Tab-separated table of C-alpha atoms in Angstrom:
chain	number	residue	atom	x	y	z
A	15	MET	CA	-26.862	7.643	-18.782
A	16	ARG	CA	-30.591	8.070	-18.177
A	17	GLY	CA	-32.360	4.815	-17.409
A	18	MET	CA	-29.175	2.810	-16.865
A	19	GLU	CA	-28.972	0.906	-13.592
A	20	PRO	CA	-26.053	2.056	-11.421
A	21	VAL	CA	-23.094	-0.021	-10.319
A	22	HIS	CA	-22.886	-0.151	-6.520
A	23	ILE	CA	-19.542	0.100	-4.720
A	24	ILE	CA	-19.220	-0.712	-1.024
A	25	GLY	CA	-16.241	1.024	0.566
A	26	GLY	CA	-14.798	4.485	-0.035
A	27	GLY	CA	-11.109	3.741	0.402
A	28	LEU	CA	-8.533	3.974	-2.369
A	29	ALA	CA	-9.875	0.965	-4.294
A	30	GLY	CA	-13.518	1.986	-4.015
A	31	SER	CA	-12.813	5.606	-4.896
A	32	GLU	CA	-10.754	4.613	-7.941
A	33	ALA	CA	-13.388	2.114	-9.095
A	34	ALA	CA	-16.130	4.747	-8.794
A	35	TRP	CA	-14.116	7.224	-10.857
A	36	GLN	CA	-13.387	4.727	-13.624
A	37	ILE	CA	-17.043	3.686	-13.863
A	38	ALA	CA	-18.322	7.266	-13.960
A	39	GLN	CA	-15.695	8.295	-16.511
A	40	ALA	CA	-16.970	5.479	-18.740
A	41	GLY	CA	-20.433	7.059	-18.663
A	42	VAL	CA	-22.051	4.650	-16.212
A	43	PRO	CA	-23.832	5.852	-13.037
A	44	VAL	CA	-22.346	4.640	-9.768
A	45	ILE	CA	-23.394	4.713	-6.120
A	46	LEU	CA	-20.501	4.696	-3.661
A	47	HIS	CA	-21.523	3.425	-0.214
A	48	GLU	CA	-19.202	4.523	2.612
A	49	MET	CA	-20.200	3.800	6.206
A	50	ARG	CA	-18.034	6.515	7.760
A	51	PRO	CA	-18.932	8.655	9.697
A	52	VAL	CA	-22.115	6.703	10.515
A	53	ARG	CA	-19.912	3.804	11.639
A	54	GLY	CA	-16.207	4.209	12.317
A	55	THR	CA	-13.302	1.761	12.157
A	56	GLU	CA	-10.347	0.989	14.408
A	57	ALA	CA	-7.938	2.849	12.108
A	58	HIS	CA	-9.732	5.702	10.294
A	59	LYS	CA	-9.759	9.186	11.835
A	60	THR	CA	-11.862	11.162	9.318
A	61	GLU	CA	-14.865	10.708	7.042
A	62	GLY	CA	-12.854	11.544	3.916
A	63	LEU	CA	-12.738	9.171	0.984
A	64	ALA	CA	-9.380	7.497	0.247
A	65	GLU	CA	-8.073	8.278	3.742
A	66	LEU	CA	-4.512	7.038	4.262
A	67	VAL	CA	-4.466	5.218	7.589
A	68	CYS	CA	-0.833	4.088	7.674
A	69	SER	CA	2.109	5.576	5.775
A	70	ASN	CA	1.658	8.553	3.446
A	71	SER	CA	3.974	6.995	0.855
A	72	PHE	CA	3.022	5.480	-2.509
A	73	ARG	CA	6.601	4.132	-2.549
A	74	SER	CA	9.058	4.334	-5.447
A	75	ASP	CA	8.156	6.437	-8.477
A	76	ASP	CA	10.980	4.948	-10.549
A	77	ALA	CA	9.230	3.537	-13.646
A	78	LEU	CA	12.485	2.199	-15.125
A	79	SER	CA	13.773	-0.145	-12.444
A	80	ASN	CA	11.045	-0.502	-9.806
A	81	ALA	CA	7.856	-2.556	-10.129
A	82	VAL	CA	5.677	-0.169	-8.118
A	83	GLY	CA	7.032	2.745	-10.178
A	84	GLN	CA	5.925	0.858	-13.294
A	85	LEU	CA	2.481	0.406	-11.731
A	86	HIS	CA	2.375	4.181	-11.124
A	87	TRP	CA	3.132	4.691	-14.834
A	88	GLU	CA	0.389	2.316	-15.948
A	89	MET	CA	-2.210	3.870	-13.654
A	90	ARG	CA	-1.384	7.354	-14.904
A	91	ARG	CA	-1.714	6.043	-18.469
A	92	LEU	CA	-5.209	4.751	-17.615
A	93	GLY	CA	-6.437	7.997	-16.071
A	94	SER	CA	-6.189	7.061	-12.391
A	95	LEU	CA	-7.864	9.477	-9.978
A	96	ILE	CA	-5.644	8.269	-7.133
A	97	MET	CA	-2.432	8.948	-9.033
A	98	ASP	CA	-3.685	12.305	-10.321
A	99	LYS	CA	-4.478	13.563	-6.829
A	100	GLY	CA	-1.341	11.940	-5.427
A	101	ASP	CA	0.784	13.861	-7.942
A	102	ALA	CA	-1.084	17.066	-7.125
A	103	HIS	CA	-0.450	16.718	-3.379
A	104	GLN	CA	3.053	15.236	-3.266
A	105	VAL	CA	5.551	16.092	-0.558
A	106	PRO	CA	9.345	15.542	-0.745
A	107	ALA	CA	10.342	11.909	-0.133
A	108	GLY	CA	13.581	11.117	-1.940
A	109	GLY	CA	12.899	8.616	-4.721
A	110	ALA	CA	9.374	7.901	-3.461
A	111	LEU	CA	6.015	9.537	-4.154
A	112	ALA	CA	4.600	10.621	-0.803
A	113	VAL	CA	1.538	12.803	-0.317
A	114	ASP	CA	-0.019	15.270	2.087
A	115	ARG	CA	-2.572	12.823	3.458
A	116	ASP	CA	-5.288	15.379	4.293
A	117	GLY	CA	-4.992	17.339	1.056
A	118	PHE	CA	-4.976	14.123	-0.952
A	119	SER	CA	-8.110	12.709	0.695
A	120	GLN	CA	-9.932	16.019	0.396
A	121	ALA	CA	-9.108	16.240	-3.311
A	122	VAL	CA	-10.327	12.697	-4.034
A	123	THR	CA	-13.531	13.365	-2.079
A	124	ALA	CA	-14.158	16.649	-3.903
A	125	ALA	CA	-13.624	15.079	-7.338
A	126	LEU	CA	-16.107	12.285	-6.681
A	127	GLU	CA	-18.663	14.590	-5.064
A	128	ALA	CA	-18.513	16.852	-8.129
A	129	HIS	CA	-18.919	14.098	-10.736
A	130	PRO	CA	-22.492	14.105	-12.134
A	131	LEU	CA	-22.633	10.296	-12.375
A	132	VAL	CA	-21.415	9.607	-8.823
A	133	THR	CA	-23.746	9.392	-5.829
A	134	ILE	CA	-22.184	9.011	-2.372
A	135	ASP	CA	-24.299	7.175	0.206
A	136	ARG	CA	-23.086	7.544	3.790
A	137	ALA	CA	-24.515	4.384	5.328
A	138	GLU	CA	-23.351	0.926	6.341
A	139	ILE	CA	-24.315	-2.014	4.160
A	140	ALA	CA	-25.042	-4.529	6.888
A	141	GLY	CA	-24.835	-7.996	5.422
A	142	LEU	CA	-24.906	-8.984	1.771
A	143	PRO	CA	-26.033	-6.347	-0.763
A	144	PRO	CA	-29.727	-6.437	-1.727
A	145	ALA	CA	-30.571	-9.014	-4.406
A	146	GLU	CA	-31.789	-6.309	-6.805
A	147	TRP	CA	-28.271	-4.842	-7.023
A	148	ASP	CA	-27.067	-6.769	-10.051
A	149	SER	CA	-23.543	-5.292	-10.189
A	150	VAL	CA	-21.617	-4.685	-6.969
A	151	ILE	CA	-17.953	-4.040	-6.202
A	152	ILE	CA	-16.968	-4.836	-2.624
A	153	ALA	CA	-13.934	-2.727	-1.755
A	154	THR	CA	-14.250	-2.703	2.014
A	155	GLY	CA	-10.575	-3.446	2.526
A	156	PRO	CA	-9.006	-4.925	5.627
A	157	LEU	CA	-11.591	-3.353	7.941
A	158	THR	CA	-14.720	-4.932	6.481
A	159	SER	CA	-17.682	-4.604	8.865
A	160	PRO	CA	-18.528	-7.792	10.764
A	161	ALA	CA	-22.025	-8.039	9.242
A	162	LEU	CA	-20.748	-7.874	5.666
A	163	ALA	CA	-17.865	-10.244	6.420
A	164	ALA	CA	-20.336	-12.745	7.868
A	165	GLY	CA	-22.471	-12.426	4.744
A	166	ILE	CA	-19.491	-13.138	2.493
A	167	GLN	CA	-18.562	-16.150	4.589
A	168	SER	CA	-22.118	-17.473	4.330
A	169	LEU	CA	-21.717	-17.518	0.539
A	170	THR	CA	-18.223	-18.941	0.330
A	171	GLY	CA	-17.944	-21.287	3.267
A	172	GLU	CA	-14.353	-20.034	3.577
A	173	ASP	CA	-12.888	-18.260	6.565
A	174	ALA	CA	-11.116	-15.087	5.489
A	175	LEU	CA	-7.403	-15.202	6.129
A	176	ALA	CA	-5.924	-12.413	8.238
A	177	PHE	CA	-2.721	-10.597	9.102
A	178	PHE	CA	-1.720	-7.647	11.251
A	179	ASP	CA	-1.012	-4.234	9.778
A	180	ALA	CA	0.805	-1.816	12.061
A	181	ILE	CA	0.906	1.997	11.977
A	182	ALA	CA	4.053	4.122	12.436
A	183	PRO	CA	4.239	7.119	14.827
A	184	ILE	CA	4.200	10.727	13.562
A	185	VAL	CA	6.456	13.363	15.178
A	186	HIS	CA	6.171	17.157	15.274
A	187	PHE	CA	9.116	18.572	13.313
A	188	ASP	CA	9.829	21.376	15.768
A	189	SER	CA	10.414	18.824	18.538
A	190	ILE	CA	13.256	17.096	16.636
A	191	ASP	CA	16.792	18.120	17.637
A	192	MET	CA	18.375	19.097	14.298
A	193	GLY	CA	21.658	19.693	16.072
A	194	VAL	CA	21.857	15.897	16.235
A	195	ALA	CA	19.744	14.865	13.239
A	196	TRP	CA	20.239	15.993	9.641
A	197	PHE	CA	18.410	16.077	6.310
A	198	GLN	CA	19.569	13.627	3.621
A	199	SER	CA	18.048	11.053	1.278
A	200	ARG	CA	19.873	7.755	0.954
A	201	TYR	CA	22.664	8.232	-1.598
A	202	ASP	CA	21.331	11.825	-2.013
A	203	LYS	CA	18.658	10.485	-4.360
A	204	ALA	CA	16.042	13.062	-5.401
A	205	GLY	CA	12.531	11.879	-6.178
A	206	PRO	CA	9.309	13.582	-7.333
A	207	GLY	CA	9.147	16.987	-5.673
A	208	GLY	CA	12.312	16.185	-3.700
A	209	THR	CA	15.798	17.649	-3.392
A	210	GLY	CA	17.931	14.673	-2.392
A	211	ALA	CA	17.737	15.805	1.240
A	212	ASP	CA	14.208	14.765	2.064
A	213	TYR	CA	14.547	12.497	5.111
A	214	ILE	CA	15.510	13.427	8.657
A	215	ASN	CA	18.195	11.043	9.888
A	216	CYS	CA	18.829	10.222	13.549
A	217	PRO	CA	22.175	8.406	14.133
A	218	LEU	CA	22.867	5.756	16.767
A	219	ASP	CA	26.253	4.403	17.802
A	220	ARG	CA	26.616	0.740	18.775
A	221	ASP	CA	25.887	1.216	22.471
A	222	GLN	CA	22.815	3.315	21.726
A	223	TYR	CA	21.548	0.739	19.241
A	224	GLU	CA	22.045	-2.159	21.665
A	225	ALA	CA	20.229	-0.238	24.421
A	226	PHE	CA	17.369	0.503	22.015
A	227	ILE	CA	17.061	-3.196	21.077
A	228	ASP	CA	17.106	-4.188	24.755
A	229	ALA	CA	14.261	-1.749	25.446
A	230	LEU	CA	12.212	-3.060	22.513
A	231	LEU	CA	12.614	-6.659	23.629
A	232	ALA	CA	11.611	-5.824	27.219
A	233	ALA	CA	8.634	-3.583	26.344
A	234	GLU	CA	4.973	-4.426	26.800
A	235	THR	CA	2.904	-4.822	23.644
A	236	THR	CA	-0.829	-4.656	22.987
A	237	GLU	CA	-2.570	-7.995	23.428
A	238	PHE	CA	-5.087	-9.135	20.849
A	239	LYS	CA	-6.591	-12.246	22.433
A	240	GLU	CA	-8.565	-13.855	19.605
A	241	TRP	CA	-6.223	-12.310	17.028
A	242	GLU	CA	-3.101	-13.973	18.438
A	243	GLY	CA	-1.638	-16.536	16.079
A	244	THR	CA	-2.580	-14.425	13.056
A	245	PRO	CA	0.420	-14.177	10.701
A	246	TYR	CA	2.107	-10.846	10.037
A	247	PHE	CA	2.654	-9.556	6.503
A	248	ASP	CA	6.430	-9.381	6.102
A	249	GLY	CA	6.261	-5.971	4.355
A	250	CYS	CA	4.728	-4.360	7.446
A	251	LEU	CA	6.325	-6.059	10.458
A	252	PRO	CA	6.190	-4.238	13.803
A	253	ILE	CA	9.684	-3.177	14.856
A	254	GLU	CA	9.529	-5.211	18.059
A	255	VAL	CA	8.776	-8.340	16.010
A	256	MET	CA	11.789	-7.583	13.807
A	257	ALA	CA	13.925	-7.175	16.939
A	258	GLN	CA	12.753	-10.596	18.162
A	259	ARG	CA	14.016	-12.131	14.916
A	260	GLY	CA	17.583	-11.104	15.693
A	261	ARG	CA	19.477	-8.170	17.181
A	262	GLU	CA	20.816	-7.118	13.780
A	263	THR	CA	17.494	-7.390	11.909
A	264	LEU	CA	16.530	-3.725	12.362
A	265	ARG	CA	20.037	-2.593	11.416
A	266	TRP	CA	19.627	-4.366	8.085
A	267	GLY	CA	16.045	-3.159	7.701
A	268	PRO	CA	14.518	0.254	8.499
A	269	MET	CA	17.567	1.309	10.554
A	270	LYS	CA	20.243	0.492	7.980
A	271	PRO	CA	22.982	3.178	7.929
A	272	VAL	CA	24.020	2.845	4.270
A	273	GLY	CA	24.128	5.765	1.826
A	274	LEU	CA	24.193	8.373	4.586
A	275	THR	CA	26.839	10.716	6.024
A	276	ASN	CA	26.280	12.485	9.334
A	277	LYS	CA	26.908	16.149	8.536
A	278	HIS	CA	27.542	16.846	12.235
A	279	ASN	CA	30.260	14.202	12.409
A	280	PRO	CA	31.151	13.176	8.821
A	281	THR	CA	34.203	11.071	9.703
A	282	VAL	CA	32.241	8.670	11.928
A	283	LYS	CA	29.806	6.269	10.285
A	284	PRO	CA	26.623	5.698	12.333
A	285	TYR	CA	26.047	2.150	13.490
A	286	ALA	CA	22.316	2.525	12.762
A	287	VAL	CA	20.015	5.314	11.553
A	288	VAL	CA	16.334	6.067	12.124
A	289	GLN	CA	14.757	7.954	9.221
A	290	LEU	CA	11.695	10.206	9.314
A	291	ARG	CA	9.758	11.193	6.189
A	292	GLN	CA	7.685	14.352	5.685
A	293	ASP	CA	4.000	13.606	6.298
A	294	ASN	CA	2.195	16.820	5.373
A	295	ALA	CA	2.596	19.652	2.864
A	296	LEU	CA	3.508	22.166	5.545
A	297	GLY	CA	6.461	20.067	6.654
A	298	THR	CA	5.319	20.246	10.281
A	299	LEU	CA	4.867	16.482	10.691
A	300	PHE	CA	7.279	13.618	9.989
A	301	ASN	CA	6.571	9.896	10.278
A	302	MET	CA	9.098	7.356	11.522
A	303	THR	CA	9.838	5.331	8.404
A	304	GLY	CA	9.344	1.588	8.859
A	305	PHE	CA	8.504	1.984	12.570
A	306	GLN	CA	5.139	0.240	12.649
A	307	THR	CA	4.534	-1.008	16.170
A	308	LYS	CA	2.104	-2.628	18.575
A	309	LEU	CA	3.951	-1.313	21.655
A	310	LYS	CA	1.718	0.185	24.320
A	311	TYR	CA	1.530	3.968	24.076
A	312	GLY	CA	3.486	4.679	27.261
A	313	GLU	CA	6.261	2.342	26.144
A	314	GLN	CA	6.437	3.953	22.701
A	315	ALA	CA	7.042	7.482	23.956
A	316	ALA	CA	9.774	6.383	26.370
A	317	ILE	CA	11.589	4.042	23.975
A	318	PHE	CA	11.468	6.284	20.898
A	319	ARG	CA	12.876	9.180	22.936
A	320	MET	CA	15.990	7.022	23.444
A	321	ILE	CA	16.807	7.746	19.781
A	322	PRO	CA	19.327	10.613	19.426
A	323	GLY	CA	17.531	13.646	18.012
A	324	LEU	CA	14.156	12.457	19.345
A	325	GLN	CA	14.950	12.869	23.034
A	326	ASN	CA	12.339	15.655	23.252
A	327	ALA	CA	10.013	14.322	20.554
A	328	GLU	CA	6.356	15.293	20.659
A	329	PHE	CA	4.081	12.814	18.902
A	330	ALA	CA	1.134	13.875	16.768
A	331	ARG	CA	0.152	10.211	16.640
A	332	LEU	CA	1.630	7.163	18.282
A	333	GLY	CA	1.843	3.841	16.514
A	334	GLY	CA	-1.033	1.406	16.504
A	335	ILE	CA	-2.208	-1.827	14.994
A	336	HIS	CA	-5.330	-3.229	13.422
A	337	ARG	CA	-6.381	-6.511	11.905
A	338	ASN	CA	-6.445	-6.970	8.143
A	339	THR	CA	-8.535	-9.641	6.480
A	340	TYR	CA	-8.429	-10.902	2.925
A	341	LEU	CA	-10.066	-13.570	0.796
A	342	ASN	CA	-8.585	-16.825	-0.411
A	343	SER	CA	-8.979	-15.161	-3.799
A	344	PRO	CA	-7.496	-17.821	-6.138
A	345	LYS	CA	-10.173	-20.226	-4.928
A	346	LEU	CA	-13.070	-17.807	-4.470
A	347	LEU	CA	-12.731	-15.322	-7.365
A	348	ASP	CA	-12.765	-15.781	-11.139
A	349	ALA	CA	-10.302	-14.114	-13.509
A	350	ARG	CA	-12.484	-10.985	-13.574
A	351	LEU	CA	-12.495	-10.584	-9.797
A	352	ARG	CA	-16.077	-11.888	-9.470
A	353	LEU	CA	-17.143	-14.157	-6.647
A	354	LYS	CA	-17.669	-17.586	-8.162
A	355	ALA	CA	-20.516	-18.284	-5.731
A	356	ASP	CA	-22.342	-15.069	-6.747
A	357	PRO	CA	-20.912	-13.380	-9.893
A	358	ARG	CA	-22.857	-10.151	-9.344
A	359	LEU	CA	-20.322	-9.458	-6.569
A	360	ARG	CA	-16.886	-8.288	-7.655
A	361	PHE	CA	-14.049	-7.565	-5.212
A	362	ALA	CA	-11.301	-4.948	-5.270
A	363	GLY	CA	-8.497	-3.654	-3.073
A	364	GLN	CA	-6.803	-5.214	-0.074
A	365	ILE	CA	-9.613	-7.652	0.620
A	366	THR	CA	-8.533	-9.511	-2.540
A	367	GLY	CA	-5.042	-10.198	-1.177
A	368	CYS	CA	-3.025	-7.372	-2.681
A	369	GLU	CA	-1.022	-5.198	-0.318
A	370	GLY	CA	-0.260	-1.480	-0.481
A	371	TYR	CA	-2.063	1.724	-1.357
A	372	VAL	CA	-1.096	1.710	-5.016
A	373	GLU	CA	-1.854	-1.978	-5.525
A	374	SER	CA	-5.282	-1.579	-3.879
A	375	ALA	CA	-6.129	1.402	-6.066
A	376	ALA	CA	-4.877	-0.439	-9.169
A	377	ILE	CA	-7.212	-3.382	-8.551
A	378	GLY	CA	-10.016	-0.877	-7.947
A	379	LEU	CA	-9.187	0.715	-11.295
A	380	LEU	CA	-9.435	-2.614	-13.100
A	381	ALA	CA	-12.581	-3.707	-11.233
A	382	GLY	CA	-14.254	-0.419	-12.169
A	383	ARG	CA	-13.374	-0.806	-15.833
A	384	LEU	CA	-14.600	-4.395	-15.883
A	385	ALA	CA	-17.906	-3.445	-14.225
A	386	ALA	CA	-18.445	-0.467	-16.557
A	387	ALA	CA	-17.754	-2.571	-19.647
A	388	GLU	CA	-20.258	-5.196	-18.524
A	389	ARG	CA	-22.921	-2.551	-17.935
A	390	LEU	CA	-22.281	-1.158	-21.429
A	391	GLY	CA	-22.681	-4.605	-22.985
A	392	ARG	CA	-19.063	-5.208	-23.911
A	393	GLU	CA	-16.256	-7.252	-22.445
A	394	ILE	CA	-12.642	-6.211	-22.116
A	395	GLU	CA	-9.627	-8.437	-21.735
A	396	ILE	CA	-7.540	-8.505	-18.570
A	397	PRO	CA	-4.205	-6.663	-19.081
A	398	PRO	CA	-1.367	-9.003	-20.084
A	399	ALA	CA	0.571	-10.602	-17.226
A	400	THR	CA	3.648	-8.848	-18.641
A	401	THR	CA	2.258	-5.531	-17.342
A	402	ALA	CA	2.374	-4.565	-13.674
A	403	LEU	CA	-1.429	-4.433	-13.446
A	404	GLY	CA	-1.795	-7.771	-15.227
A	405	ALA	CA	0.880	-9.398	-13.067
A	406	LEU	CA	-0.872	-8.208	-9.918
A	407	VAL	CA	-4.345	-9.454	-10.879
A	408	ASN	CA	-2.813	-12.702	-12.074
A	409	HIS	CA	-1.327	-13.188	-8.604
A	410	ILE	CA	-4.700	-12.516	-6.987
A	411	THR	CA	-6.786	-14.799	-9.186
A	412	GLY	CA	-4.164	-17.426	-10.011
A	413	GLY	CA	-1.953	-17.550	-6.926
A	414	HIS	CA	-1.063	-20.939	-5.490
A	415	ILE	CA	-3.419	-22.335	-2.871
A	416	VAL	CA	-1.873	-25.765	-2.399
A	417	THR	CA	-0.310	-26.733	0.895
A	418	ILE	CA	3.235	-28.013	1.192
A	419	ASP	CA	4.067	-30.606	3.848
A	420	GLU	CA	0.775	-29.911	5.619
A	421	GLY	CA	1.751	-26.247	5.903
A	422	PRO	CA	-0.498	-23.206	5.473
A	423	ARG	CA	-1.927	-22.104	2.145
A	424	SER	CA	0.730	-20.411	0.050
A	425	PHE	CA	-1.523	-17.541	-1.100
A	426	GLN	CA	-0.446	-14.476	0.843
A	427	PRO	CA	-0.869	-10.684	0.521
A	428	MET	CA	1.590	-9.342	-2.018
A	429	ASN	CA	3.000	-6.005	-3.112
A	430	ILE	CA	3.742	-5.679	-6.817
A	431	ASN	CA	7.259	-6.912	-7.499
A	432	PHE	CA	9.274	-8.171	-10.439
A	433	GLY	CA	8.897	-11.728	-9.194
A	434	LEU	CA	5.279	-11.598	-10.415
A	435	PHE	CA	6.319	-10.721	-14.001
A	436	PRO	CA	6.934	-13.479	-16.582
A	437	PRO	CA	10.679	-13.689	-17.321
A	438	ILE	CA	12.079	-12.331	-20.570
A	439	GLU	CA	13.478	-14.926	-22.932
A	440	GLY	CA	16.817	-14.189	-24.549
A	441	GLN	CA	17.611	-11.201	-22.345
A	442	ALA	CA	20.805	-9.363	-23.303
A	443	THR	CA	23.854	-10.659	-21.493
A	444	HIS	CA	26.228	-7.846	-22.527
A	445	GLY	CA	26.022	-4.102	-22.087
A	446	PRO	CA	26.426	-1.399	-24.776
A	447	ASP	CA	30.193	-1.440	-24.162
A	448	GLY	CA	30.358	-5.131	-25.031
A	449	LYS	CA	31.227	-6.188	-21.494
A	450	LYS	CA	29.378	-9.102	-19.917
A	451	LEU	CA	26.747	-7.989	-17.419
A	452	LYS	CA	27.341	-9.188	-13.876
A	453	GLY	CA	25.877	-8.643	-10.406
A	454	PRO	CA	24.004	-5.342	-9.921
A	455	ALA	CA	24.444	-4.334	-13.585
A	456	LYS	CA	22.753	-7.546	-14.697
A	457	SER	CA	19.894	-6.997	-12.229
A	458	VAL	CA	19.362	-3.410	-13.402
A	459	ALA	CA	19.348	-4.503	-17.048
A	460	ARG	CA	16.747	-7.154	-16.250
A	461	LYS	CA	14.500	-4.631	-14.498
A	462	HIS	CA	14.801	-2.139	-17.342
A	463	ALA	CA	13.887	-4.857	-19.832
A	464	LEU	CA	10.819	-5.866	-17.802
A	465	THR	CA	9.520	-2.300	-17.484
A	466	ALA	CA	10.209	-1.535	-21.156
A	467	ARG	CA	8.194	-4.588	-22.169
A	468	ALA	CA	5.425	-3.681	-19.720
A	469	LYS	CA	5.080	-0.184	-21.181
A	470	VAL	CA	4.756	-1.522	-24.716
A	471	GLU	CA	2.195	-4.120	-23.623
A	472	MET	CA	0.176	-1.596	-21.597
A	473	GLU	CA	0.101	0.882	-24.473
A	474	ALA	CA	-1.228	-1.853	-26.749
A	475	TRP	CA	-3.846	-2.966	-24.217
A	476	ALA	CA	-5.021	0.572	-23.434
A	477	GLY	CA	-5.188	1.433	-27.134
A	478	GLY	CA	-7.290	-1.653	-27.850
A	479	GLU	CA	-9.651	-0.892	-25.000
A	480	GLN	CA	-10.114	2.682	-26.200
A	481	ALA	CA	-10.801	1.539	-29.751
A	482	GLN	CA	-13.433	-0.923	-28.492
A	483	ALA	CA	-15.113	1.764	-26.393
A	484	ALA	CA	-15.286	4.088	-29.416
A	485	GLU	CA	-17.099	1.516	-31.592
């Protein structure tokens, strides 16, 4: 709109890109400031917007019984750019939605570059945004530049909390021995764009598994000096840290052998299995699922080639690690994601204390809508806590910050999960056949009830927002 002051967004990751799209789609001009390629980061490799620096998976797309699948559904309902381009560039991944990372980033970048109300500024914002910027979304994620981080700390007086986020290796498909490995999804489950045989599985017998664990425990890892003592996020633990927690931890985590049958030796159940998931549309690259690591590069190549099927593996990228920082959001942010110490600054994405690509983009989506509504002179309500989006923002702005027995603050990075949803009162205790629900059947019924309620609540919220915008 001519004459309207733009909203400024700092950071062109998933949250910043989604926020920019939502603002522009509402008819409000937006300037997206992205420091790459003028200034790089420890993890990014390109200058593309919404670059995926870790996994290429948006996780489960099951909107009936999975919380992240429900969040996918809600974002699609609200016109998410990230979900639209993710759907357009999906690659097979069983029950998950995984994307061709390069095609996805290029599509997001092209869409924003083509939008008449979006301006992309390739420059670092060193320090706090200029005072004349009256509406700013900071979506700089876990790799916020030191100057901006220092500026935020000068306003809040709070040290940002931090955790490690590790990156899994990527293997060239033609270097995998398919005479040993085989294609199969767990329980033959087919997901979006998948066939039920979307993962490459590498089997280990007991001796091979024990030797692998021994090698992990003896290997040298990268040292971080001033970062040491920083807590890990449990959803992204390096494999060597998992091995340190117990010799069976990996076998009950990313190397669990359940739901799989070795087609080369179907009568013998593997003791453990390493899975690899397609990483690009061509199917030439596969990433080692759940194998985030801070092992030194030389150690990685030697140890991962101990895995049957990967004895001749060629790596397109070895694993790595970088530091993630996030705010003590329940104390620092209001219910609309604004910094209490300076309400012109709104935060979105991982820096707020959400974890995961989809969650970061979802908070960017909401931050963009809130900023656009303010610029247009109206105010929208936060989605109900019974929705996935509402549950997530409620965690960020209302999470517990008290200490227990002099322990650390309880606010931690969180993926969307059903534990964040308010429980349903009077949930059915019997199935359609009249039998009492028990165990897994009871759990599935509970999840279905939560997602059914969330869809109804999101439809009502989205419809109300659209009606208000039309007035």
